[in-house]
Coordinates of C-alpha atoms and ligand atoms in Angstrom, one line a residue:
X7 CA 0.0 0.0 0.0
X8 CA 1.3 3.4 -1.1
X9 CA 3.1 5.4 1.4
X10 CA 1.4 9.7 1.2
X11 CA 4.4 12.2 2.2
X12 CA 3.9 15.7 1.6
X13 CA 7.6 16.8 0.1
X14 CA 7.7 20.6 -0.8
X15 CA 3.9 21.7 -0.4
X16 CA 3.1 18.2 -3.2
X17 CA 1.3 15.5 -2.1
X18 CA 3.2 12.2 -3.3
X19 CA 2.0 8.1 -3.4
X20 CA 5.6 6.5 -3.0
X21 CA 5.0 3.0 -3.6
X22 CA 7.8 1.5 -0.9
X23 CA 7.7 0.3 2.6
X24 CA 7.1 2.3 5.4
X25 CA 10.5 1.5 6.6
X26 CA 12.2 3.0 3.3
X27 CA 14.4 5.7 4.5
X28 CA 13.0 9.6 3.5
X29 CA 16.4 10.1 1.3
X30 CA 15.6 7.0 -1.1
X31 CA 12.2 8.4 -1.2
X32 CA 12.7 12.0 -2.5
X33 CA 15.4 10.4 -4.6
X34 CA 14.9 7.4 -6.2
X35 CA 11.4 7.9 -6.3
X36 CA 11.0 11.8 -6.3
X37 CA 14.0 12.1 -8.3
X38 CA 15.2 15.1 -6.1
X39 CA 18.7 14.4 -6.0
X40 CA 19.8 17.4 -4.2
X41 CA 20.3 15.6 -0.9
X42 CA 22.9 13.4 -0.8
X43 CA 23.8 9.8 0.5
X44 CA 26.9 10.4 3.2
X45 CA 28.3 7.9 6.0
X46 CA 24.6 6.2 6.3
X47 CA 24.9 6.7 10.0
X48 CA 23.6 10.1 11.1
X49 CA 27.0 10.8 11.4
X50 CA 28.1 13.6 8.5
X51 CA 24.7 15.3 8.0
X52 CA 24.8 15.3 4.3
X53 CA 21.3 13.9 3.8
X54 CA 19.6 16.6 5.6
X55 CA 16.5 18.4 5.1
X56 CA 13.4 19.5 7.0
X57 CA 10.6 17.6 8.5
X58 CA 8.0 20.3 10.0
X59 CA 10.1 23.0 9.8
X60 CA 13.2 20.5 11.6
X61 CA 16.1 19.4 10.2
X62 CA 16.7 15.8 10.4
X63 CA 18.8 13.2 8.8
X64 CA 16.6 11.9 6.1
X65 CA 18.7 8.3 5.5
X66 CA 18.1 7.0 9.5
X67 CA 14.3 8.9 8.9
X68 CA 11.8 6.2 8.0
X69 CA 8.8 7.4 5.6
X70 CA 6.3 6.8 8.0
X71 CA 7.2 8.3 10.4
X72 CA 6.6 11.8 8.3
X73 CA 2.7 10.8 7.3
X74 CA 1.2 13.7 7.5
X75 CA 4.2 15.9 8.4
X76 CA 5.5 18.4 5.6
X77 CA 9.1 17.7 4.1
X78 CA 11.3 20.0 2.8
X79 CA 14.4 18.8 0.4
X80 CA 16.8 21.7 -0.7
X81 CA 14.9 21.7 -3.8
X82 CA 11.9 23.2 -2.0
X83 CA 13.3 26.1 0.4
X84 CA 12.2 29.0 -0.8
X85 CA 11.6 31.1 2.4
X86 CA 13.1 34.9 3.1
X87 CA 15.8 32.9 5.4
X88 CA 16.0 30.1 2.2
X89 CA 16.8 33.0 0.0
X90 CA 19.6 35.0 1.9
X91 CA 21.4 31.9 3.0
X92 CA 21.6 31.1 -0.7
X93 CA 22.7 34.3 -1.4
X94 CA 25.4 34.0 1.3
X95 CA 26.4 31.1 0.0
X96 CA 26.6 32.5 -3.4
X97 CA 28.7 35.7 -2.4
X98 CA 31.1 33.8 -0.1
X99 CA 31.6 31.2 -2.9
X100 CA 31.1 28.5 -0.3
X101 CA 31.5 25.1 -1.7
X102 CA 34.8 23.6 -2.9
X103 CA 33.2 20.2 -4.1
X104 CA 29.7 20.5 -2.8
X105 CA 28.9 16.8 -2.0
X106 CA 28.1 18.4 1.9
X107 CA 26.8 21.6 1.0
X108 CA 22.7 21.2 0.4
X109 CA 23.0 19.5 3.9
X110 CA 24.9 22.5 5.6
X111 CA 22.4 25.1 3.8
X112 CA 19.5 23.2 4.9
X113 CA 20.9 22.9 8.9
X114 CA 21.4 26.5 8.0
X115 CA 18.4 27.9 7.1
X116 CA 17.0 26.0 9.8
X117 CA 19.3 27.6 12.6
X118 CA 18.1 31.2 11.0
X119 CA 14.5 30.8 11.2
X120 CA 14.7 29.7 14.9
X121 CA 17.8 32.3 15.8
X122 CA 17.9 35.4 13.6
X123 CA 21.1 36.6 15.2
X124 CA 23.5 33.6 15.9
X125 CA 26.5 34.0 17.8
X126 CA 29.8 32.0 16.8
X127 CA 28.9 29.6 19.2
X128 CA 25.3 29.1 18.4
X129 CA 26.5 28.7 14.6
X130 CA 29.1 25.8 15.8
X131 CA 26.3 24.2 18.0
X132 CA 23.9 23.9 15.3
X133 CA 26.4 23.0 12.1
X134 CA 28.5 21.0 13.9
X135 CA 26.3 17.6 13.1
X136 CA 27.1 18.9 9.0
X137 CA 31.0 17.8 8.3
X138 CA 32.5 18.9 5.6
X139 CA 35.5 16.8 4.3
X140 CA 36.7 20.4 2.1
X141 CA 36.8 21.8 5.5
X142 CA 34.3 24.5 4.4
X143 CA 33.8 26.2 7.9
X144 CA 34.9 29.5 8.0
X145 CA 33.2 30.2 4.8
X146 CA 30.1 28.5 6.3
X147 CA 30.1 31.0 9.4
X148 CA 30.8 33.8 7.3
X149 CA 28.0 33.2 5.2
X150 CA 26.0 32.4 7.8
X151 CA 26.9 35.7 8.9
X152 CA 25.9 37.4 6.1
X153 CA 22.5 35.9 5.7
X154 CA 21.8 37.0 9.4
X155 CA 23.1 40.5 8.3
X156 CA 20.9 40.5 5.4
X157 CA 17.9 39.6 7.3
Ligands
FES228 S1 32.4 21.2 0.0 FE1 33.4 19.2 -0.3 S2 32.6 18.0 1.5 FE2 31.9 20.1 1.8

């Protein structure tokens, strides 16, 4: 029986068990590829995205657990805080190989909406479940920065 997820305001039948993890959902059946496969252990934060407004890890995230919850994939931000944290990202020329990076905007934008004004330790509290193996941070925090600024 077809699973019913709500992924970026759409309302989707994924034919898979309720045990298949969000991130195989949005990609192999959504064909959203922006959020990526990592470690596979909640461990790197490269297969984030929202659930509710939340970020979570979508490969330890079962599908039914988000029935009738909304999900949002970095395909789907499109906020005030979505936009200037892409912006930021854009201006600071963040990524180096960008295999991390839709995971650390989406913890990102999450962080924002809930703290408009982040200090350097609120930024390192909330990113520090994204790794980035191009050792992206300070362009992270400064972009991060600058979206707060913006805002
Ligand atoms: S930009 Fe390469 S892992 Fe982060």
């Amino acid at each position: 029986m077809p699973v019913s997820l709500n992924v970026n305001g759409v309302d989707h039948d994924i034919d898979a068990s309720p045990d298949t993890p969000i991130l195989w959902a949005v990609r192999d059946h959504l064909e959203m590829t922006g959020t990526k496969f990592g470690c596979g252990l909640s461990q790197c934060g490269a297969c984030t995205v929202h659930l509710d407004g939340q970020p979570i890890r979508s490969y330890v995230t079962p599908i039914q657990s988000a029935v009738g919850k909304k999900i949002t994939t970095i395909e789907g931000v499109q906020s005030q805080v979505a936009k200037a944290v892409q912006q930021a990202w854009d201006d600071v020329q963040v990524p180096q190989c960008g295999y991390c990076q839709s995971g650390q905007i989406m913890s990102a934008i999450a962080l924002l909406e809930n703290n408009p004004a982040p200090t350097d330790d609120d930024i390192d509290a909330a990113m520090s479940g994204n790794i980035c193996r191009c050792a992206t941070y300070v362009r992270i925090r400064k972009a991060i920065k600058n979206a707060a600024a913006q805002l």
